[in-house]
Tab-separated table of C-alpha atoms and ligand atoms in Angstrom:
chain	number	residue	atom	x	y	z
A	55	UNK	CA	-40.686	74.471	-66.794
A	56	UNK	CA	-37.145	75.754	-66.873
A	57	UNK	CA	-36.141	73.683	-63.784
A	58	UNK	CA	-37.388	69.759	-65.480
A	59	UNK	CA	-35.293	70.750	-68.759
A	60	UNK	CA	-32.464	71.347	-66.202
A	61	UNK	CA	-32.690	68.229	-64.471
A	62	UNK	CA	-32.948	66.674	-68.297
A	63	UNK	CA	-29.886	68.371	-68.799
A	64	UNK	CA	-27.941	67.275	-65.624
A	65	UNK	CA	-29.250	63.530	-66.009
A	66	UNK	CA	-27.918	63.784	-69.523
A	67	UNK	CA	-24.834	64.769	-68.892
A	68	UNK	CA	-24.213	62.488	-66.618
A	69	UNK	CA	-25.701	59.421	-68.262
A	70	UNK	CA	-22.988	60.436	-71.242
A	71	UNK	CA	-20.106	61.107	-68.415
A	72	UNK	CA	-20.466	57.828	-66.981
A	73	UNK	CA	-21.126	55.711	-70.323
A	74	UNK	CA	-17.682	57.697	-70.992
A	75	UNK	CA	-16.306	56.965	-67.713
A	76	UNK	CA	-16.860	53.179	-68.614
A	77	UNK	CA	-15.566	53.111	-72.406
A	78	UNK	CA	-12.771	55.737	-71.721
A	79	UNK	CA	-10.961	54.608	-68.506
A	80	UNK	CA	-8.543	51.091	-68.113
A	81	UNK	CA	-10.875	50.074	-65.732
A	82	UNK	CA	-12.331	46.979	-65.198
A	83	UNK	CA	-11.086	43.198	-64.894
A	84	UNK	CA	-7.399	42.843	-66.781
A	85	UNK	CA	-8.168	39.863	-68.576
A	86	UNK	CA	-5.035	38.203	-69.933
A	87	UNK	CA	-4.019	36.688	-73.710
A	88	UNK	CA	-1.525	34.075	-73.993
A	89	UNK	CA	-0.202	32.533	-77.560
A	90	UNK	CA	-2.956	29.235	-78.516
A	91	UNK	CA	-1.528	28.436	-81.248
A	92	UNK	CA	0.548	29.483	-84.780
A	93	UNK	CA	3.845	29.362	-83.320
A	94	UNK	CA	4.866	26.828	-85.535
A	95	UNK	CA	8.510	27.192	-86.209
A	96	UNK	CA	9.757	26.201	-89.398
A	97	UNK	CA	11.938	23.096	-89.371
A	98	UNK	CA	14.705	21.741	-91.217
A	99	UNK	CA	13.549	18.257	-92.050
A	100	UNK	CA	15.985	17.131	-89.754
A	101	UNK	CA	19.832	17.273	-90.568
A	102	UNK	CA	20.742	14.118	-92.408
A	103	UNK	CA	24.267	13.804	-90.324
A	104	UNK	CA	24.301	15.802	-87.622
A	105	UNK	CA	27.415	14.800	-86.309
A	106	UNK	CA	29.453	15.498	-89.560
A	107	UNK	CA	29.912	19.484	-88.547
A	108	UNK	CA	30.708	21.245	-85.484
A	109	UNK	CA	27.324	22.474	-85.058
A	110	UNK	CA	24.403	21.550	-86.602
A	111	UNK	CA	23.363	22.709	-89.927
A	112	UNK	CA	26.751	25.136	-90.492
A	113	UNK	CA	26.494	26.946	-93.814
A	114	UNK	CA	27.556	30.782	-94.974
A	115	UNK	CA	24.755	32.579	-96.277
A	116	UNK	CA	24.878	32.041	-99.899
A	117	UNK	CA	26.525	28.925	-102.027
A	118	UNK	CA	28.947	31.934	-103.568
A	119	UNK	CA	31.890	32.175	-100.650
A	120	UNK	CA	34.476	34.622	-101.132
A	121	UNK	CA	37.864	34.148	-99.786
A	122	UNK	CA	41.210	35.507	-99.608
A	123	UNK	CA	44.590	34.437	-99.875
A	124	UNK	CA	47.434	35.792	-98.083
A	125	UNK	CA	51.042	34.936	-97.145
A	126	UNK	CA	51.396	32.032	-98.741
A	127	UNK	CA	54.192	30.811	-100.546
A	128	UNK	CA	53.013	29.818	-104.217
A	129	UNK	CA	53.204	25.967	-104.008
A	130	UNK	CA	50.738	26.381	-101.015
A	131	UNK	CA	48.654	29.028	-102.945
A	132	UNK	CA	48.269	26.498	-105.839
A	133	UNK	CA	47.105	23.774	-103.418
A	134	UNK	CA	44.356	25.943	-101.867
A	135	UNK	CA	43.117	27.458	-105.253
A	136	UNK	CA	43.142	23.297	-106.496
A	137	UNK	CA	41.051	22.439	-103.280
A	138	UNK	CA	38.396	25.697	-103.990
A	139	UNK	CA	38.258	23.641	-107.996
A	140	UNK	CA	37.689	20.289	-106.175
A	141	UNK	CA	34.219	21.338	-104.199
A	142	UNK	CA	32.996	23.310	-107.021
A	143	UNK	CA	33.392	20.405	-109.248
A	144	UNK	CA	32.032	18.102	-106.509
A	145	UNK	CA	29.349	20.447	-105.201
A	146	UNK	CA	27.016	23.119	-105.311
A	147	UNK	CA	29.303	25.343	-103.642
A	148	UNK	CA	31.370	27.965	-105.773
A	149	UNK	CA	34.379	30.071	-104.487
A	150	UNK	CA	35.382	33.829	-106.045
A	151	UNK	CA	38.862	35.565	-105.101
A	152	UNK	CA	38.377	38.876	-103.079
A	153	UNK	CA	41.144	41.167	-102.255
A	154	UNK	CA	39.572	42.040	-98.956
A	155	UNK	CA	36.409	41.789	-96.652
A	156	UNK	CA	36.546	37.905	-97.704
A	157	UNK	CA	34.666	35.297	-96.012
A	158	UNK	CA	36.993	32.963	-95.799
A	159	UNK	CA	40.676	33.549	-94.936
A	160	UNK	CA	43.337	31.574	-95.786
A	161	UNK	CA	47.021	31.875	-94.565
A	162	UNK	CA	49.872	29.863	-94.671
A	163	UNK	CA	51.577	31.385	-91.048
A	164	UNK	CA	51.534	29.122	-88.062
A	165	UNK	CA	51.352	31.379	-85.633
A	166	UNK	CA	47.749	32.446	-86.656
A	167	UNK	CA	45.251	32.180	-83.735
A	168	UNK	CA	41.130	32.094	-84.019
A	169	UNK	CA	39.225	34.290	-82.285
A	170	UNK	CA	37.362	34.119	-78.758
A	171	UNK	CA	38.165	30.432	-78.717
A	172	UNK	CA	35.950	29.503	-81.371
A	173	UNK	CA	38.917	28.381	-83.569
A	174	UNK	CA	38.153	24.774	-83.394
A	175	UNK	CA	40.043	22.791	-85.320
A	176	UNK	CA	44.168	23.653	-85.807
A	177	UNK	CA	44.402	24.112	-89.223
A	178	UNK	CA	40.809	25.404	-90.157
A	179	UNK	CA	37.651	26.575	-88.902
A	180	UNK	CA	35.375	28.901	-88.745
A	181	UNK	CA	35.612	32.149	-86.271
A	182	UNK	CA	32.235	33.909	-86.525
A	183	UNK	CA	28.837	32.139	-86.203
A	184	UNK	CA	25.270	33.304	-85.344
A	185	UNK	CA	23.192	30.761	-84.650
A	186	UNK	CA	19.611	30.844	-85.145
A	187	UNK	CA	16.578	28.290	-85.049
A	188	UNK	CA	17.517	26.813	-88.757
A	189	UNK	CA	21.025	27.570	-89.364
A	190	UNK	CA	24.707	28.391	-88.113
A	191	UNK	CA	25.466	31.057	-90.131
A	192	UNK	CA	28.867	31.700	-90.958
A	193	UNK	CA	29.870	34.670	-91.311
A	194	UNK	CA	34.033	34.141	-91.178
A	195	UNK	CA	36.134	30.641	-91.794
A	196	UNK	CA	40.033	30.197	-92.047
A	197	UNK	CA	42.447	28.149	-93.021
A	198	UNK	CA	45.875	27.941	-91.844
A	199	UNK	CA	47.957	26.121	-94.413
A	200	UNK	CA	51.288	24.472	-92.921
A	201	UNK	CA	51.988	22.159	-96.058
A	202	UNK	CA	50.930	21.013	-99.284
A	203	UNK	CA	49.614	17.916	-100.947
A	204	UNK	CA	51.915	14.892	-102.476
A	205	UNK	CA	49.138	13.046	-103.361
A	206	UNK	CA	47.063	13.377	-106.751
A	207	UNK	CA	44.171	15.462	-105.464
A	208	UNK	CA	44.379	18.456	-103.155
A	209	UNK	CA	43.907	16.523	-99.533
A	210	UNK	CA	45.288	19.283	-97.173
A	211	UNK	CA	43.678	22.482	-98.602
A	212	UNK	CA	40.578	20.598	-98.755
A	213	UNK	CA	40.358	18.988	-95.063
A	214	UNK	CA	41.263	22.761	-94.116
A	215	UNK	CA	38.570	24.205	-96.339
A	216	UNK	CA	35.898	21.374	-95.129
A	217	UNK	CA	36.532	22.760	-91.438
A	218	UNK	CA	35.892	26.211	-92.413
A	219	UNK	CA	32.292	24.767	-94.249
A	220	UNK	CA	32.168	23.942	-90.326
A	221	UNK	CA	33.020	20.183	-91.086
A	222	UNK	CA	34.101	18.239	-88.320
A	223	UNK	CA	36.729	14.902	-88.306
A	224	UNK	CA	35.615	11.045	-89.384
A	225	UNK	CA	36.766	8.206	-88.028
A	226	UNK	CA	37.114	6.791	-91.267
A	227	UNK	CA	40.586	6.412	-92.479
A	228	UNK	CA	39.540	6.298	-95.730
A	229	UNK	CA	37.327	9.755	-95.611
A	230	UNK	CA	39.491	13.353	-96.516
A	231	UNK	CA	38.113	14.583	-92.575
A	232	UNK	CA	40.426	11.808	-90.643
A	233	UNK	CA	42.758	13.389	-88.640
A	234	UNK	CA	46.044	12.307	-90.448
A	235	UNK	CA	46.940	12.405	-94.447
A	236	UNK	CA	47.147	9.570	-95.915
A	237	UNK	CA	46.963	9.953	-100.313
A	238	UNK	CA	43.929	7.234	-100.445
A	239	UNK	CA	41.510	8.971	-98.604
A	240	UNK	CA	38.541	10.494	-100.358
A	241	UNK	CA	35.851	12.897	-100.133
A	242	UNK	CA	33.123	10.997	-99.122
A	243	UNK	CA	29.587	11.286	-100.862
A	244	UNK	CA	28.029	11.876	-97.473
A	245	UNK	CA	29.949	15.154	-97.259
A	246	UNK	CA	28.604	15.919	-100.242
A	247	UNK	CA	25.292	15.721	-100.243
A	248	UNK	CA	25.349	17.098	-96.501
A	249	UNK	CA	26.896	20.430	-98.522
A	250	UNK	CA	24.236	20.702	-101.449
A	251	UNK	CA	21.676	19.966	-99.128
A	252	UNK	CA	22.186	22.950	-96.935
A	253	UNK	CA	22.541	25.020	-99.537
A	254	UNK	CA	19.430	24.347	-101.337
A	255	UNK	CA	17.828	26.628	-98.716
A	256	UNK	CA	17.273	30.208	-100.277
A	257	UNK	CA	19.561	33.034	-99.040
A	258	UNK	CA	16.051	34.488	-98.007
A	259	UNK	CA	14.909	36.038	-94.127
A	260	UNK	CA	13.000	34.508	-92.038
A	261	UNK	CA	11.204	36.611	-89.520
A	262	UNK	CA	9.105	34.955	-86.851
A	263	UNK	CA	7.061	35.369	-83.630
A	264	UNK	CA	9.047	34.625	-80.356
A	265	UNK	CA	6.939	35.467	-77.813
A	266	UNK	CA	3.876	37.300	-77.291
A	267	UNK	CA	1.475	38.222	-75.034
A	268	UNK	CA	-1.206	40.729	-74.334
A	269	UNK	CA	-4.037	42.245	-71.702
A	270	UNK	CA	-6.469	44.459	-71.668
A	271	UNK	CA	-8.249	46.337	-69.166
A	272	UNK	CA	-11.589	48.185	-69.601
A	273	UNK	CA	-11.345	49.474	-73.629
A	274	UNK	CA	-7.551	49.360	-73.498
A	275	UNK	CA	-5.185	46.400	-75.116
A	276	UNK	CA	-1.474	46.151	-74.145
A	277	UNK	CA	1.234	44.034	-75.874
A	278	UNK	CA	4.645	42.736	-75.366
A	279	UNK	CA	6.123	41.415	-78.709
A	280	UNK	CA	9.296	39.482	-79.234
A	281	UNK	CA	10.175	38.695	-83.397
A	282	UNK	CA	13.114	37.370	-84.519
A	283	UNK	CA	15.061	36.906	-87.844
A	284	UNK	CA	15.790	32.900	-88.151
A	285	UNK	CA	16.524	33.410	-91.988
A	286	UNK	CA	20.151	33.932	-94.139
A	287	UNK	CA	19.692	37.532	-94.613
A	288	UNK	CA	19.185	40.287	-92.673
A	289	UNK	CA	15.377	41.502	-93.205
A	290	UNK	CA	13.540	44.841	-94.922
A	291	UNK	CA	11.300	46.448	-93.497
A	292	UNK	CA	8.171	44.777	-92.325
A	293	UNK	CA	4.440	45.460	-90.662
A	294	UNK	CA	3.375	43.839	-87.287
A	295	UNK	CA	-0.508	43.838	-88.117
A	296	UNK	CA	-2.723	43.585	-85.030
A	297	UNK	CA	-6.294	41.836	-85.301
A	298	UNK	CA	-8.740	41.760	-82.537
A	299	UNK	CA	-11.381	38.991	-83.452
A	300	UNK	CA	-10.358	39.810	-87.386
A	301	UNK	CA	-10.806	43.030	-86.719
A	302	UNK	CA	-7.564	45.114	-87.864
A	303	UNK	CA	-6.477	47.659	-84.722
A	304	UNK	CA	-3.047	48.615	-85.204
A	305	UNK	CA	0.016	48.527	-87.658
A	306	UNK	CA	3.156	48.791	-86.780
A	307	UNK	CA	6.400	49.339	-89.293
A	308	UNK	CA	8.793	46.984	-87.774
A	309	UNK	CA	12.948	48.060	-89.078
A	310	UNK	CA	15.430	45.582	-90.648
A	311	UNK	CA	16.481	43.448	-88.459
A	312	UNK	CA	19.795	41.163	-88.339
A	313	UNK	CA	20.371	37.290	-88.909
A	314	UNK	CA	19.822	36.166	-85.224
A	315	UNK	CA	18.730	39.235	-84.016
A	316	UNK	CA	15.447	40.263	-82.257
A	317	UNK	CA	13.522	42.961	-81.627
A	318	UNK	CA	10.343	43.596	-78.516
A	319	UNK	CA	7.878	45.546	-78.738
A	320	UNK	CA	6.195	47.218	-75.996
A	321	UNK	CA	2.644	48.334	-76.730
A	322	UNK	CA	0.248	50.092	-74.499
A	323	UNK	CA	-3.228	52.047	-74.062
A	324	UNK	CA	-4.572	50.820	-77.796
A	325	UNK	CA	-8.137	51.542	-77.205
A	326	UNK	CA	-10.389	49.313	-78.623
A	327	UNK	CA	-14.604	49.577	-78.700
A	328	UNK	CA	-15.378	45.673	-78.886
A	329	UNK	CA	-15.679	44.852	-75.194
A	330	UNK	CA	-15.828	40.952	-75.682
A	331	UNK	CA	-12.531	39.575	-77.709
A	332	UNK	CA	-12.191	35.907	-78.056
A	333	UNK	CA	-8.853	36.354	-79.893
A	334	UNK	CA	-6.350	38.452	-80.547
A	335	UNK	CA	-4.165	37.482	-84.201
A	336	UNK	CA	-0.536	39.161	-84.964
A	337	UNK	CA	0.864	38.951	-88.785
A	338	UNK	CA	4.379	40.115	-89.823
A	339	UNK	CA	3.548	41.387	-93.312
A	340	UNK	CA	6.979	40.837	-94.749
A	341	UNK	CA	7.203	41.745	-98.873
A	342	UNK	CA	9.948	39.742	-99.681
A	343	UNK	CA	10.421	35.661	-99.726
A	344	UNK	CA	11.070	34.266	-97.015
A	345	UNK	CA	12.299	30.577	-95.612
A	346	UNK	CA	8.585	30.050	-93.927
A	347	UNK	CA	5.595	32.155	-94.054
A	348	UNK	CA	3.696	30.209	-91.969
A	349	UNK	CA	5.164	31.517	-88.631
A	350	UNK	CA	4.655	34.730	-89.485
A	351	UNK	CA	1.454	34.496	-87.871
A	352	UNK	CA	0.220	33.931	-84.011
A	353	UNK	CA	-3.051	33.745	-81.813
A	354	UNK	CA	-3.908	34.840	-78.609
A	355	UNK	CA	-6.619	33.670	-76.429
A	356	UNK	CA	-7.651	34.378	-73.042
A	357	UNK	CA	-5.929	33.089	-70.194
A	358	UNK	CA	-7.931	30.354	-68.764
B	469	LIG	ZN1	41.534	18.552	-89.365
């Protein structure tokens, strides 16, 4: 009769209000993800010196360094373009003349002063770094040049020109980095192999997982996502691709992002249907090369 089918109808809709109730509403326990494991972070071997430079593993971003000459009176300017020959003969490093926007400066005033204190040595050194897990890039060097050379090879400009490489002194008398002249000293083979071994490293990005965590309650995941660019290059575009229990459940276009810089994310109300996630797997999807792929990838488990 008309009041059972009713009844049906009330008991229906209530049996589908509540089972929407449950899979529709952040209610419930708010169970918590923390990273397990993938946060490997890539690693540089190991510096073979690491007391030879300022900072540890000092390099601009590519082994082409541009540089500018100014000032100088043409004795001086001879010395410094004869010190630019003797690392490109010695090493991988090669130097090209730019009129302006140069990465390395040299002068030959006295009155020069660095920037923000990070002018470290008197005569060269560099004056903008960003450090980052793998390197201290450097972005700006400069040399001072007070006087030239009487010795055979270019001593001066290149002790100057080591400091802005980030090259700190020896206390070898015999090594080009001790403190005073004297027309014996030489560049020593450690130097040089310190120099192509940094730059064998690609001028590549090298964007990686920082931090991450996540929670959900009831049907509804939230994240808070830290990446950050450890590479030589500022990065392209890229994807954060979320996985719950392999599962893909969101995609994300992440925007270039700096040498040394970060960026969080803040995600929240992603509604999900599985009710009983183990593990929850991010993935930068990155196109281009990069130093490591492998920590482009973490895992999150349940908080125990
Ligand atoms: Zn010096």
């Amino acid at each position: 009769m008309g009041w059972k089918i009713v009844l049906s109808l009330v008991f229906f809709i209530l049996v589908v209000g509540l089972l929407t109730f449950y899979w529709f509403l952040p209610i419930g326990e708010l169970i918590e993800f923390k990273v397990s494991d993938g946060h490997s972070n890539f690693t540089l071997n190991a510096s073979l010196n690491t007391s030879m430079q300022f900072y540890e593993n000092m390099r601009y971003q590519t082994s082409n360094i541009s540089y500018r000459i100014d000032r100088c009176p043409l004795a001086r300017e001879d010395e410094m373009k004869r010190a630019f020959d003797f690392l490109e003969t010695r090493t991988i490093l090669n130097f090209y003349k730019v009129s302006g926007g140069e990465e390395i400066s040299v002068t030959c005033e006295d009155s020069v002063q660095g920037e923000k204190g990070l002018f470290i040595a008197g005569e060269g050194g560099v004056t903008n770094v960003t450090v980052t897990e793998n390197f201290n890039v450097i972005f700006n060097g400069m040399v001072i040049l007070i006087r030239e050379t009487k010795c055979s090879d270019p001593l001066v400009g290149t002790h100057e020109l080591l400091h802005a490489l980030g090259f700190d002194h020896s206390n070898n008398p015999n090594n080009i980095m001790y403190p005073t002249l004297n027309c014996k000293q030489t560049l020593g083979d450690d130097i040089v192999e310190h120099i192509n071994w940094l730059y064998s490293f690609p001028t590549f990005s090298d964007l990686s997982f920082e931090n991450a965590s996540a929670s959900r309650k009831g049907g509804y995941l939230g994240f808070v996502i830290s990446i950050r660019n450890h590479g030589l290059k500022n990065s392209e575009n890229s994807t954060l691709i979320i996985y719950a229990d392999n599962k893909s459940i969101k995609e994300l276009e992440i925007e270039p992002i700096p040498i040394g810089s970060g960026r969080k994310i803040t995600l929240s109300n992603i509604f999900i249907m599985q009710r009983n996630i183990e593990e929850l797997k991010l993935f930068i999807k990155y196109d281009s090369e990069e130093l490591d792929k492998d920590n482009n990838k973490i895992t999150l488990e349940i908080k125990e």
